[in-house]
PDB file of N, CA and C in Angstrom:
ATOM      1  N   MET A 665     -10.210-130.639   5.772  1.00 61.00           N
ATOM      2  CA  MET A 665     -11.221-129.634   5.550  1.00 61.00           C
ATOM      3  C   MET A 665     -11.049-129.092   4.136  1.00 61.00           C
ATOM      4  N   PRO A 666     -12.058-129.116   3.341  1.00 69.00           N
ATOM      5  CA  PRO A 666     -11.960-128.631   1.967  1.00 69.00           C
ATOM      6  C   PRO A 666     -11.622-127.144   1.911  1.00 69.00           C
ATOM      7  N   ALA A 667     -10.874-126.790   0.885  1.00 72.00           N
ATOM      8  CA  ALA A 667     -10.483-125.400   0.704  1.00 72.00           C
ATOM      9  C   ALA A 667     -10.678-125.008  -0.755  1.00 72.00           C
ATOM     10  N   ILE A 668     -10.821-123.740  -0.982  1.00 77.00           N
ATOM     11  CA  ILE A 668     -10.914-123.205  -2.335  1.00 77.00           C
ATOM     12  C   ILE A 668      -9.543-122.664  -2.691  1.00 77.00           C
ATOM     13  N   VAL A 669      -8.980-123.184  -3.778  1.00 78.00           N
ATOM     14  CA  VAL A 669      -7.645-122.783  -4.195  1.00 78.00           C
ATOM     15  C   VAL A 669      -7.751-122.050  -5.517  1.00 78.00           C
ATOM     16  N   GLY A 670      -7.039-120.937  -5.620  1.00 83.00           N
ATOM     17  CA  GLY A 670      -7.035-120.170  -6.859  1.00 83.00           C
ATOM     18  C   GLY A 670      -6.092-120.785  -7.872  1.00 83.00           C
ATOM     19  N   ALA A 671      -5.576-119.977  -8.765  1.00 87.00           N
ATOM     20  CA  ALA A 671      -4.677-120.442  -9.818  1.00 87.00           C
ATOM     21  C   ALA A 671      -3.358-120.917  -9.215  1.00 87.00           C
ATOM     22  N   VAL A 672      -2.853-122.001  -9.759  1.00 86.00           N
ATOM     23  CA  VAL A 672      -1.594-122.574  -9.301  1.00 86.00           C
ATOM     24  C   VAL A 672      -0.675-122.728 -10.507  1.00 86.00           C
ATOM     25  N   LYS A 673       0.556-122.269 -10.374  1.00 90.00           N
ATOM     26  CA  LYS A 673       1.544-122.420 -11.445  1.00 90.00           C
ATOM     27  C   LYS A 673       2.671-123.300 -10.929  1.00 90.00           C
ATOM     28  N   VAL A 674       2.917-124.414 -11.607  1.00 89.00           N
ATOM     29  CA  VAL A 674       3.991-125.334 -11.232  1.00 89.00           C
ATOM     30  C   VAL A 674       5.080-125.217 -12.284  1.00 89.00           C
ATOM     31  N   ASN A 675       6.264-124.769 -11.876  1.00 90.00           N
ATOM     32  CA  ASN A 675       7.366-124.628 -12.819  1.00 90.00           C
ATOM     33  C   ASN A 675       8.049-125.954 -13.090  1.00 90.00           C
ATOM     34  N   SER A 676       8.298-126.715 -12.044  1.00 90.00           N
ATOM     35  CA  SER A 676       8.933-128.028 -12.238  1.00 90.00           C
ATOM     36  C   SER A 676       8.683-128.884 -11.008  1.00 90.00           C
ATOM     37  N   ILE A 677       8.702-130.198 -11.243  1.00 86.00           N
ATOM     38  CA  ILE A 677       8.561-131.172 -10.164  1.00 86.00           C
ATOM     39  C   ILE A 677       9.676-132.191 -10.350  1.00 86.00           C
ATOM     40  N   GLY A 678      10.382-132.493  -9.280  1.00 81.00           N
ATOM     41  CA  GLY A 678      11.493-133.436  -9.344  1.00 81.00           C
ATOM     42  C   GLY A 678      11.031-134.868  -9.523  1.00 81.00           C
ATOM     43  N   ASN A 679      11.991-135.772  -9.695  1.00 73.00           N
ATOM     44  CA  ASN A 679      11.682-137.179  -9.951  1.00 73.00           C
ATOM     45  C   ASN A 679      10.934-137.838  -8.810  1.00 73.00           C
ATOM     46  N   SER A 680      11.297-137.558  -7.583  1.00 71.00           N
ATOM     47  CA  SER A 680      10.656-138.227  -6.446  1.00 71.00           C
ATOM     48  C   SER A 680       9.774-137.255  -5.662  1.00 71.00           C
ATOM     49  N   SER A 681       9.179-136.302  -6.336  1.00 82.00           N
ATOM     50  CA  SER A 681       8.356-135.287  -5.672  1.00 82.00           C
ATOM     51  C   SER A 681       6.887-135.637  -5.755  1.00 82.00           C
ATOM     52  N   ILE A 682       6.123-134.997  -4.874  1.00 85.00           N
ATOM     53  CA  ILE A 682       4.666-135.140  -4.867  1.00 85.00           C
ATOM     54  C   ILE A 682       4.069-133.740  -4.892  1.00 85.00           C
ATOM     55  N   PHE A 683       3.085-133.550  -5.753  1.00 87.00           N
ATOM     56  CA  PHE A 683       2.340-132.289  -5.804  1.00 87.00           C
ATOM     57  C   PHE A 683       0.884-132.595  -5.514  1.00 87.00           C
ATOM     58  N   ASN A 684       0.346-131.977  -4.492  1.00 85.00           N
ATOM     59  CA  ASN A 684      -1.026-132.274  -4.087  1.00 85.00           C
ATOM     60  C   ASN A 684      -1.733-130.986  -3.706  1.00 85.00           C
ATOM     61  N   ILE A 685      -2.964-130.879  -4.144  1.00 82.00           N
ATOM     62  CA  ILE A 685      -3.849-129.802  -3.695  1.00 82.00           C
ATOM     63  C   ILE A 685      -5.135-130.464  -3.251  1.00 82.00           C
ATOM     64  N   GLY A 686      -5.465-130.309  -2.002  1.00 78.00           N
ATOM     65  CA  GLY A 686      -6.703-130.886  -1.495  1.00 78.00           C
ATOM     66  C   GLY A 686      -6.447-131.901  -0.399  1.00 78.00           C
ATOM     67  N   ASP A 687      -7.496-132.616  -0.032  1.00 81.00           N
ATOM     68  CA  ASP A 687      -7.402-133.596   1.040  1.00 81.00           C
ATOM     69  C   ASP A 687      -6.676-134.841   0.551  1.00 81.00           C
ATOM     70  N   VAL A 688      -5.928-135.438   1.446  1.00 82.00           N
ATOM     71  CA  VAL A 688      -5.191-136.651   1.101  1.00 82.00           C
ATOM     72  C   VAL A 688      -5.077-137.513   2.354  1.00 82.00           C
ATOM     73  N   PHE A 689      -5.164-138.819   2.177  1.00 85.00           N
ATOM     74  CA  PHE A 689      -5.029-139.747   3.297  1.00 85.00           C
ATOM     75  C   PHE A 689      -3.583-140.159   3.490  1.00 85.00           C
ATOM     76  N   GLN A 690      -2.939-140.560   2.399  1.00 84.00           N
ATOM     77  CA  GLN A 690      -1.562-141.042   2.487  1.00 84.00           C
ATOM     78  C   GLN A 690      -0.818-140.674   1.212  1.00 84.00           C
ATOM     79  N   MET A 691       0.405-140.193   1.373  1.00 83.00           N
ATOM     80  CA  MET A 691       1.258-139.884   0.234  1.00 83.00           C
ATOM     81  C   MET A 691       2.565-140.642   0.407  1.00 83.00           C
ATOM     82  N   ALA A 692       2.968-141.393  -0.603  1.00 77.00           N
ATOM     83  CA  ALA A 692       4.166-142.219  -0.493  1.00 77.00           C
ATOM     84  C   ALA A 692       4.957-142.175  -1.799  1.00 77.00           C
ATOM     85  N   PRO A 693       5.895-141.248  -1.913  1.00 75.00           N
ATOM     86  CA  PRO A 693       6.695-141.201  -3.138  1.00 75.00           C
ATOM     87  C   PRO A 693       7.714-142.344  -3.167  1.00 75.00           C
ATOM     88  N   ASN A 694       7.991-142.846  -4.356  1.00 73.00           N
ATOM     89  CA  ASN A 694       8.983-143.906  -4.538  1.00 73.00           C
ATOM     90  C   ASN A 694      10.047-143.428  -5.498  1.00 73.00           C
ATOM     91  N   SER A 695      11.285-143.767  -5.201  1.00 73.00           N
ATOM     92  CA  SER A 695      12.378-143.401  -6.071  1.00 73.00           C
ATOM     93  C   SER A 695      13.461-144.461  -5.976  1.00 73.00           C
ATOM     94  N   VAL A 696      14.085-144.752  -7.109  1.00 76.00           N
ATOM     95  CA  VAL A 696      15.172-145.726  -7.159  1.00 76.00           C
ATOM     96  C   VAL A 696      16.326-145.093  -7.907  1.00 76.00           C
ATOM     97  N   ALA A 697      17.526-145.254  -7.390  1.00 78.00           N
ATOM     98  CA  ALA A 697      18.705-144.708  -8.051  1.00 78.00           C
ATOM     99  C   ALA A 697      19.865-145.679  -7.909  1.00 78.00           C
ATOM    100  N   LYS A 698      20.710-145.697  -8.918  1.00 81.00           N
ATOM    101  CA  LYS A 698      21.914-146.515  -8.870  1.00 81.00           C
ATOM    102  C   LYS A 698      23.099-145.578  -9.030  1.00 81.00           C
ATOM    103  N   THR A 699      24.064-145.691  -8.137  1.00 83.00           N
ATOM    104  CA  THR A 699      25.214-144.806  -8.151  1.00 83.00           C
ATOM    105  C   THR A 699      26.490-145.613  -8.287  1.00 83.00           C
ATOM    106  N   PHE A 700      27.302-145.256  -9.242  1.00 82.00           N
ATOM    107  CA  PHE A 700      28.631-145.832  -9.395  1.00 82.00           C
ATOM    108  C   PHE A 700      29.646-144.765  -9.012  1.00 82.00           C
ATOM    109  N   ALA A 701      30.585-145.120  -8.168  1.00 83.00           N
ATOM    110  CA  ALA A 701      31.603-144.162  -7.755  1.00 83.00           C
ATOM    111  C   ALA A 701      32.910-144.895  -7.485  1.00 83.00           C
ATOM    112  N   GLY A 702      34.004-144.237  -7.761  1.00 80.00           N
ATOM    113  CA  GLY A 702      35.319-144.830  -7.565  1.00 80.00           C
ATOM    114  C   GLY A 702      35.779-144.731  -6.124  1.00 80.00           C
ATOM    115  N   ALA A 703      36.963-145.197  -5.891  1.00 79.00           N
ATOM    116  CA  ALA A 703      37.527-145.201  -4.540  1.00 79.00           C
ATOM    117  C   ALA A 703      37.686-143.770  -4.031  1.00 79.00           C
ATOM    118  N   GLY A 704      37.253-143.525  -2.804  1.00 77.00           N
ATOM    119  CA  GLY A 704      37.393-142.213  -2.195  1.00 77.00           C
ATOM    120  C   GLY A 704      36.389-141.183  -2.672  1.00 77.00           C
ATOM    121  N   SER A 705      35.347-141.589  -3.371  1.00 81.00           N
ATOM    122  CA  SER A 705      34.403-140.617  -3.926  1.00 81.00           C
ATOM    123  C   SER A 705      33.528-139.960  -2.874  1.00 81.00           C
ATOM    124  N   PHE A 706      33.127-140.693  -1.853  1.00 84.00           N
ATOM    125  CA  PHE A 706      32.197-140.154  -0.860  1.00 84.00           C
ATOM    126  C   PHE A 706      32.879-139.820   0.460  1.00 84.00           C
ATOM    127  N   ASN A 707      34.175-139.628   0.463  1.00 84.00           N
ATOM    128  CA  ASN A 707      34.881-139.258   1.686  1.00 84.00           C
ATOM    129  C   ASN A 707      34.621-137.793   2.002  1.00 84.00           C
ATOM    130  N   THR A 708      34.322-137.527   3.257  1.00 84.00           N
ATOM    131  CA  THR A 708      34.115-136.152   3.700  1.00 84.00           C
ATOM    132  C   THR A 708      34.904-135.946   4.981  1.00 84.00           C
ATOM    133  N   GLY A 709      35.242-134.712   5.257  1.00 84.00           N
ATOM    134  CA  GLY A 709      35.960-134.415   6.487  1.00 84.00           C
ATOM    135  C   GLY A 709      37.091-133.446   6.221  1.00 84.00           C
ATOM    136  N   ASP A 710      37.787-133.101   7.290  1.00 88.00           N
ATOM    137  CA  ASP A 710      38.906-132.166   7.207  1.00 88.00           C
ATOM    138  C   ASP A 710      40.217-132.937   7.245  1.00 88.00           C
ATOM    139  N   GLY A 711      41.143-132.551   6.408  1.00 86.00           N
ATOM    140  CA  GLY A 711      42.484-133.117   6.440  1.00 86.00           C
ATOM    141  C   GLY A 711      42.565-134.552   5.961  1.00 86.00           C
ATOM    142  N   LEU A 712      41.783-134.937   4.972  1.00 83.00           N
ATOM    143  CA  LEU A 712      41.851-136.300   4.453  1.00 83.00           C
ATOM    144  C   LEU A 712      43.067-136.464   3.556  1.00 83.00           C
ATOM    145  N   ARG A 713      43.714-137.589   3.670  1.00 84.00           N
ATOM    146  CA  ARG A 713      44.809-137.933   2.772  1.00 84.00           C
ATOM    147  C   ARG A 713      44.489-139.292   2.171  1.00 84.00           C
ATOM    148  N   ILE A 714      44.160-139.313   0.901  1.00 81.00           N
ATOM    149  CA  ILE A 714      43.734-140.531   0.228  1.00 81.00           C
ATOM    150  C   ILE A 714      44.674-140.795  -0.929  1.00 81.00           C
ATOM    151  N   ASN A 715      45.175-142.007  -1.010  1.00 81.00           N
ATOM    152  CA  ASN A 715      46.051-142.413  -2.103  1.00 81.00           C
ATOM    153  C   ASN A 715      45.367-143.505  -2.911  1.00 81.00           C
ATOM    154  N   ASN A 716      44.865-143.129  -4.063  1.00 79.00           N
ATOM    155  CA  ASN A 716      44.227-144.077  -4.975  1.00 79.00           C
ATOM    156  C   ASN A 716      45.110-144.196  -6.213  1.00 79.00           C
ATOM    157  N   HIS A 717      46.039-145.080  -6.165  1.00 81.00           N
ATOM    158  CA  HIS A 717      46.988-145.180  -7.260  1.00 81.00           C
ATOM    159  C   HIS A 717      46.323-145.693  -8.528  1.00 81.00           C
ATOM    160  N   GLN A 718      45.550-146.752  -8.422  1.00 80.00           N
ATOM    161  CA  GLN A 718      44.812-147.277  -9.561  1.00 80.00           C
ATOM    162  C   GLN A 718      43.398-147.605  -9.099  1.00 80.00           C
ATOM    163  N   SER A 719      42.467-146.749  -9.462  1.00 75.00           N
ATOM    164  CA  SER A 719      41.078-146.928  -9.064  1.00 75.00           C
ATOM    165  C   SER A 719      40.253-147.303 -10.284  1.00 75.00           C
ATOM    166  N   VAL A 720      39.584-148.440 -10.214  1.00 79.00           N
ATOM    167  CA  VAL A 720      38.717-148.884 -11.298  1.00 79.00           C
ATOM    168  C   VAL A 720      37.340-149.176 -10.712  1.00 79.00           C
ATOM    169  N   THR A 721      36.309-148.589 -11.291  1.00 80.00           N
ATOM    170  CA  THR A 721      34.945-148.823 -10.846  1.00 80.00           C
ATOM    171  C   THR A 721      34.254-149.727 -11.852  1.00 80.00           C
ATOM    172  N   ASN A 722      33.782-150.872 -11.405  1.00 79.00           N
ATOM    173  CA  ASN A 722      33.111-151.838 -12.272  1.00 79.00           C
ATOM    174  C   ASN A 722      31.649-151.425 -12.432  1.00 79.00           C
ATOM    175  N   THR A 723      31.282-151.019 -13.633  1.00 79.00           N
ATOM    176  CA  THR A 723      29.902-150.609 -13.899  1.00 79.00           C
ATOM    177  C   THR A 723      29.166-151.619 -14.768  1.00 79.00           C
ATOM    178  N   TYR A 724      29.726-152.795 -14.943  1.00 81.00           N
ATOM    179  CA  TYR A 724      29.081-153.831 -15.749  1.00 81.00           C
ATOM    180  C   TYR A 724      27.960-154.467 -14.933  1.00 81.00           C
ATOM    181  N   ASP A 725      26.739-154.339 -15.413  1.00 79.00           N
ATOM    182  CA  ASP A 725      25.573-154.836 -14.694  1.00 79.00           C
ATOM    183  C   ASP A 725      24.689-155.576 -15.686  1.00 79.00           C
ATOM    184  N   THR A 726      24.550-156.892 -15.503  1.00 81.00           N
ATOM    185  CA  THR A 726      23.829-157.701 -16.485  1.00 81.00           C
ATOM    186  C   THR A 726      22.316-157.707 -16.290  1.00 81.00           C
ATOM    187  N   ASP A 727      21.834-157.470 -15.068  1.00 77.00           N
ATOM    188  CA  ASP A 727      20.386-157.502 -14.862  1.00 77.00           C
ATOM    189  C   ASP A 727      19.763-156.173 -15.280  1.00 77.00           C
ATOM    190  N   ASN A 728      18.516-156.238 -15.726  1.00 76.00           N
ATOM    191  CA  ASN A 728      17.825-155.044 -16.190  1.00 76.00           C
ATOM    192  C   ASN A 728      17.125-154.299 -15.067  1.00 76.00           C
ATOM    193  N   ILE A 729      16.633-155.022 -14.082  1.00 76.00           N
ATOM    194  CA  ILE A 729      15.887-154.412 -12.979  1.00 76.00           C
ATOM    195  C   ILE A 729      16.614-154.729 -11.676  1.00 76.00           C
ATOM    196  N   ASP A 730      16.998-153.698 -10.949  1.00 77.00           N
ATOM    197  CA  ASP A 730      17.683-153.897  -9.678  1.00 77.00           C
ATOM    198  C   ASP A 730      16.726-153.847  -8.490  1.00 77.00           C
ATOM    199  N   GLN A 731      15.779-152.948  -8.525  1.00 75.00           N
ATOM    200  CA  GLN A 731      14.838-152.807  -7.429  1.00 75.00           C
ATOM    201  C   GLN A 731      13.458-152.498  -8.002  1.00 75.00           C
ATOM    202  N   VAL A 732      12.507-153.375  -7.771  1.00 75.00           N
ATOM    203  CA  VAL A 732      11.163-153.210  -8.309  1.00 75.00           C
ATOM    204  C   VAL A 732      10.368-152.283  -7.384  1.00 75.00           C
ATOM    205  N   THR A 733       9.766-151.260  -7.941  1.00 70.00           N
ATOM    206  CA  THR A 733       8.973-150.314  -7.134  1.00 70.00           C
ATOM    207  C   THR A 733       7.495-150.394  -7.433  1.00 70.00           C
ATOM    208  N   ILE A 734       7.071-151.289  -8.322  1.00 72.00           N
ATOM    209  CA  ILE A 734       5.651-151.422  -8.641  1.00 72.00           C
ATOM    210  C   ILE A 734       4.921-152.053  -7.465  1.00 72.00           C
ATOM    211  N   GLY A 735       3.914-151.398  -6.960  1.00 69.00           N
ATOM    212  CA  GLY A 735       3.135-151.945  -5.861  1.00 69.00           C
ATOM    213  C   GLY A 735       3.704-151.648  -4.481  1.00 69.00           C
ATOM    214  N   ASN A 736       4.834-150.972  -4.392  1.00 63.00           N
ATOM    215  CA  ASN A 736       5.403-150.612  -3.081  1.00 63.00           C
ATOM    216  C   ASN A 736       4.834-149.278  -2.644  1.00 63.00           C
ATOM    217  N   LEU A 737       4.058-149.306  -1.591  1.00 56.00           N
ATOM    218  CA  LEU A 737       3.482-148.057  -1.094  1.00 56.00           C
ATOM    219  C   LEU A 737       4.030-147.728   0.246  1.00 56.00           C
TER     220      LEU A 737
END
């Protein structure tokens, strides 16, 4: 149903955000991220004991495109 909207102020929009005013059929945001992390980086919980004596994270990546998002709805 159409609506009348007054003034709108947008301070910021994130990388994978959608801003819409009005009628819409389908909204599909796309986002791609690559994360490099060392050993024990994403451990969560109580009372963890982690021994990482020598942790090396390989960030060498020869390809330019890891995940294509063009045309993915």
